[in-house]
Amino acid sequence: MNLQDTAYILRYLFIILICSSAIQLIRLAIKEFKWGLNHALRPARGYFLIAYQESREKSDIRDRMTKAMDKDSYLINLNTDQMDKINRANEHELRLRSDISQYELSRGEHKTRTRMQTLALYPTTIIGRSRNCDIQIKSKKILKRHCTVYRYDGDWCIRPQSSFAKVKINGVEIDGETELRNKDQIDIAGIRFDFIDERSSAKQAGMDYSAAKIDDRYFKEAVKLSSKRPRLSFLFFNSFALITIALLTYFIPEDFGKHRMIVGLVLISTIVISDLYYIALNKILYYGDRILLLSVSYLSTIGLLIQCRFSFFRNPWFIGQKELGDSEALKDAVRIMVTRFYVQAGAVILGLVLILFLSIIVKKTRFLESLTIVCFIVTPLFLIATKVLGRGMEENGADLWINIGPISLQLTEFAKISYAIVLASFFKNRPRLKMQIFFALWAAMVFFLIMLLPDLGSAMILLPTTVIVFVIMTSEYFKGLLIVLASSLASVLAYALFPHVQARIAGWTSLWVEINPRNAQIIYGLQAVARGGLLGRGLTNGNPWGIPLFNSDMVFSILCEEFGLLVGLAIVVFYTIIWLRTGRGAALARDGFSATLILALGTMLFVEATVVIGGTTGLLPLTGATLPFIARGGSSILAKWIMIAMLLGLLGRQEAGANRL
Amino acid sequence: MKEIIKNLRVVLIIFVVLSCSLLIGLFIQEQRSQEELMAVAGENKIALAERYGQSAGAIVTKDNYIIAESVDGKRVYPDKPYSDPYIHLVGDYTHNITNTIECVYENTLLGSQRNIIEQFLLDLSGKGIHGNDITLTLHNGISQVVAEQMRFTGYKGAAVLINWKTGELLAAVSYPAPAYYNLINYEDLEDSSLYNRVLSGSYAPGSTFKMFTAAAWLDSDVFDSDYTVDCHGVSLVPNGPGNINGLSHGVLDLNRAFSESCNVFFGSVGNMMGENYFLNYLNNLAFSEPITLDRLNVRRQKADISVEDAGTLAWFSIGQPIANSELNITPLTHCTYVSAVANGGVRMKPHIISSISNPIGRIVEDIKIEEEREVFSYETAQDLRTIMENAAVYNGLSFDSYTFGLKTGTAEVDGQSGNTSLINTYLYDDEHPYALTMILENSPGSHYLIPFAQNIYREAIYQSP
């Protein structure tokens, strides 16, 4: 049988392998996401507040987990006991209810004696009158959201939520972010709290904190229990990859014969590296997110294989060169096609190697936190550099590529990462209004630069990401709505000002009415999807030629044509899995920065995929963004793998052991 | 922290809804694309070329002449002049002409809309990606002769040859015809050469319409077999048509008037029947109802009289509409009526697709020979046969001992220096049941066509399928 017939039969197998994996992985991801949300309210180990309250009635304080204690007894053993209780609660109930940590502190009418209460702290702990606060204080002197105690870069800080919120530290009123130290006395509208850092207390008492019997094995076991290895999906992934590689290398045209071995080895090596990483993930990061890695591996492998197919199989440009009969021209054509594939494969391999080191660095150090200022400056600089030095307008409608020697870079891809880091730094906890305004001004500048490029795709990705992160981390729904309204207004303005936006919208709205140069790309893409049907036409049997940017912007259409719509749907599922893993990670993260960055990166990937797939299939206006991990482009692939490396490192932080918690 | 968890739950719901919408949206778009976008003329030509070259089935004539096939990833068609009889009906992968087998049967040729079981079985055989082959009712030998005769006349026009017993199309030639190379590249195309005159041509019928006038009169209450007209070349009704050059035919009955194609007689008969009866009769014949040639569209004929005026009706009765009257015929449809006369009044459903077979040779669709409707009563058909066969003899369409029926016609066309010549004939023979309609634009006159018709019949009999 020839390639055409073999690929046509194999499509059934590919659908079974890919779709089964997608179903298994999404089931696990949903299950673990729910588990993550139910177990997200874990107090920070070794840090807490002690509340002092004068009350005549003991029952004024509803406290189910801690007991009143002597003023001097808040040392290690007592709190280890508390943690033990929490861990046991995990063991028995596999859940930690928010009511463990929510206390109502009612001011008694007659204050006859002092009572103390241990209050758990979370990576972000909001204190206020609102029922939704982590520590609720029912007092008219307390604002709805009075202040936030949060952890950043290993340190604990407190910050009043507004200028009306009265907070004193050791008797001195504060109006901004203030670092907390062991035994600092916090006065919140007349109620006194002590901040306790067990490590410092242990040190002062001459005790070794690490030697204390902190037993968190219950929780770790629960994490492991809930993190079943997706063995079947792993097996299916490898089967799919190996069969496809065998198919492509066996049938590679004779013109590329001498590259057959190298191409095969390159493809195999990407699979081997990702497999090794998958197997060793938990050894490297302790808590490694295999579901995330496997989903990304699937996407990346599908992407690399389809790019390999574009390079070597039935490329009409190459066939045209061949028909010219000029042996030198043919050699050049072979070189171009081979180089194109090696660039793509090289980016994947480099990305795979990078995640090994970068994820460890992210997990073990505060490297990302230290990059905040750099990213704050570099993000607009990337965009300005792209505007000044960029090229590609003729080919792709936007000047997004800059040449550095022989290398062509798309700095906007890296700008997205730096933007996410800045976003996480600002919204690692609930920032005050003036900080929000400061960020808004900076973000407005970034978006303006993006529109100047013009890079509609980046705008459509970063804007929803920003809104989602903002709403989740601040709970300011009204402001979120205002941002959405402002964005809509900006979109109308962009439509009026920028011809390329008008062209995109015109192409989209006329999609089912007529075919014209503005919508031909989408229509041809949709025709490809229609040709593929549910089951596809088999790898290499599609007809991508004639669809502008078929290997980058429109690659999803070709995937649907060759692998079938079912695989197309499975690809959507893989992107959803990525977000589910990051959502879970954000809930379980032990500090605000990690949570926010995880959320930002995951949302960014999901939104990008949604925007591209929606644009390719006419559900949304086409933006020019490319499908993460699949579309052609070294910079894009590398940037996406860096994001995954960061995600794996950040997710690994959550169970980093006693030293980190 | 509680708020963050709550917000995450809300965003999760939004994202789940978004993902589900995306999945459903993708499915809907795929279905909608299959229904709407695949049929549009603006299809991706490069992808089409590759797809056809890769997997489209062959199109062959009944005598196994390959009109289109896919070889080494390319779609191959015959060179000119062998492509002339087919190019308008078969078309090409670019779909530059849309009402063609290549375009309308795209899914069949590419095998893209098979049922799942059939597709799976074909996949197992290793032939799943290949499309179905289509065998046409067209006969290459006859088609080439018809095309050759059309080329020989040098006039633009159309010729259709039908088997009047089965409705199978044996030849359908539209002239002029471009070369496939020019059609595919859409260059150097002669004026109106892409126009399929057989299916889409619209012509005033001229005297060939007298067949309908005669049939209507034969079936009417006012029919009088002894009715005669003393023709002096001048119309008997005010503003009615006289004969060309004022030719006087003398006393005529229906039979002679038909052979002489006397305008005076038929103008008078038309007025005798009246406008309402005549138009109702034509409606009963389904004269203006659209017909289809399997999945190909055929232009609808029209018959309407704008004003109640004896002269206008007389002109209408001889097949020459005046004022705002509408009367036009389409070559294929016209041919089906003359076929019905030969077939005892029954019009057979016309076909161009003989069979469709899948890549492993199993026939998945076969021609269904079926009667479309009885357009003339048997008696009327017999009477028409008699007068048409007399007309054939009178006009010299004959060879050997074969029996032909004939009606010629010449129509004047505004803005055209010459006339449109038409001939509507049949060969009444059980072994060679052929009906032929031939139309030439801007040509010398209907009698010019008779020798060409004779040549076509001769070759058709010789190459009898």
XYZ file of N, CA and C in Angstrom, chain B residues 57-70 75-79 82-87 89-91 101-102 134-140 143-144 180 352:
123
model
N -12.723 9.989 -8.824
C -12.960 8.851 -9.706
C -12.992 9.295 -11.164
N -13.054 8.314 -12.034
C -13.040 8.612 -13.474
C -14.458 8.871 -13.978
N -14.522 9.601 -15.078
C -15.797 9.791 -15.774
C -15.621 9.199 -17.163
N -16.443 8.208 -17.482
C -16.279 7.528 -18.769
C -17.612 7.508 -19.512
N -17.507 7.363 -20.833
C -18.740 7.244 -21.623
C -19.190 5.791 -21.590
N -20.341 5.569 -22.130
C -20.872 4.200 -22.103
C -19.997 3.254 -22.909
N -19.322 3.806 -23.928
C -18.417 2.956 -24.707
C -16.975 3.082 -24.202
N -16.866 3.369 -22.914
C -15.581 3.327 -22.197
C -14.529 4.324 -22.652
N -14.962 5.415 -23.154
C -13.999 6.476 -23.457
C -13.822 7.308 -22.188
N -12.566 7.507 -21.768
C -12.326 8.215 -20.501
C -12.335 9.725 -20.751
N -13.267 10.378 -20.106
C -13.359 11.837 -20.267
C -12.522 12.537 -19.187
N -12.524 11.982 -18.011
C -11.729 12.573 -16.919
C -11.230 11.456 -16.021
N -9.977 11.551 -15.642
C -9.428 10.570 -14.693
C -8.264 11.205 -13.939
N -7.933 10.603 -12.814
C -6.838 11.120 -11.990
C -5.620 10.221 -12.142
N -5.459 15.654 -12.495
C -6.709 15.377 -13.195
C -6.450 15.536 -14.686
N -6.776 14.514 -15.440
C -6.456 14.510 -16.871
C -7.747 14.501 -17.687
N -7.771 15.355 -18.711
C -8.935 15.439 -19.612
C -8.458 15.261 -21.056
N -9.393 14.972 -21.980
C -8.976 14.807 -23.386
C -8.528 16.140 -23.990
N -7.693 16.030 -24.990
C -7.273 17.237 -25.707
C -8.364 17.648 -26.687
N -11.150 16.346 -29.147
C -11.899 15.220 -28.574
C -12.701 15.628 -27.327
N -12.293 16.742 -26.754
C -12.989 17.202 -25.544
C -14.266 17.964 -25.876
N -14.395 18.382 -27.152
C -15.519 19.259 -27.524
C -16.902 18.742 -27.111
N -17.182 17.447 -27.308
C -18.549 17.006 -26.982
C -18.845 16.980 -25.478
N -17.801 17.110 -24.649
C -17.987 16.850 -23.217
C -17.746 18.046 -22.311
N -16.967 18.973 -22.800
C -16.441 19.981 -21.872
C -17.547 20.753 -21.142
N -20.616 19.640 -20.432
C -21.387 18.780 -19.530
C -20.536 18.222 -18.405
N -19.320 17.864 -18.738
C -18.442 17.243 -17.740
C -17.724 18.315 -16.923
N -17.322 19.383 -17.573
C -16.635 20.454 -16.858
C -15.260 20.028 -16.389
N -20.845 17.831 -14.446
C -20.686 16.589 -13.676
C -19.570 16.761 -12.638
N -18.444 17.339 -13.040
C -17.312 17.497 -12.128
C -17.693 18.338 -10.907
N -17.873 7.388 -12.532
C -19.181 7.662 -13.120
C -19.170 7.261 -14.588
N -20.151 6.454 -14.954
C -20.314 6.106 -16.370
C -21.497 6.895 -16.905
N -21.247 7.590 -17.992
C -22.298 8.424 -18.568
C -23.071 7.647 -19.631
N -24.230 8.147 -19.942
C -25.017 7.530 -21.019
C -24.479 7.957 -22.386
N -23.623 8.981 -22.371
C -23.093 9.502 -23.639
C -22.295 8.435 -24.379
N -22.392 8.484 -25.700
C -21.648 7.547 -26.530
C -20.561 8.341 -27.248
N -19.332 7.936 -27.028
C -18.236 8.734 -27.554
C -18.239 8.821 -29.077
N -20.997 11.087 -30.094
C -20.729 12.444 -29.622
C -19.681 13.129 -30.482
N -18.661 12.362 -30.853
C -17.609 12.961 -31.674
C -18.155 13.352 -33.048
N -9.627 22.313 -22.767
C -9.570 22.142 -21.315
C -8.501 23.026 -20.676
N -28.267 11.375 -17.878
C -26.898 11.410 -18.403
C -26.003 10.465 -17.622
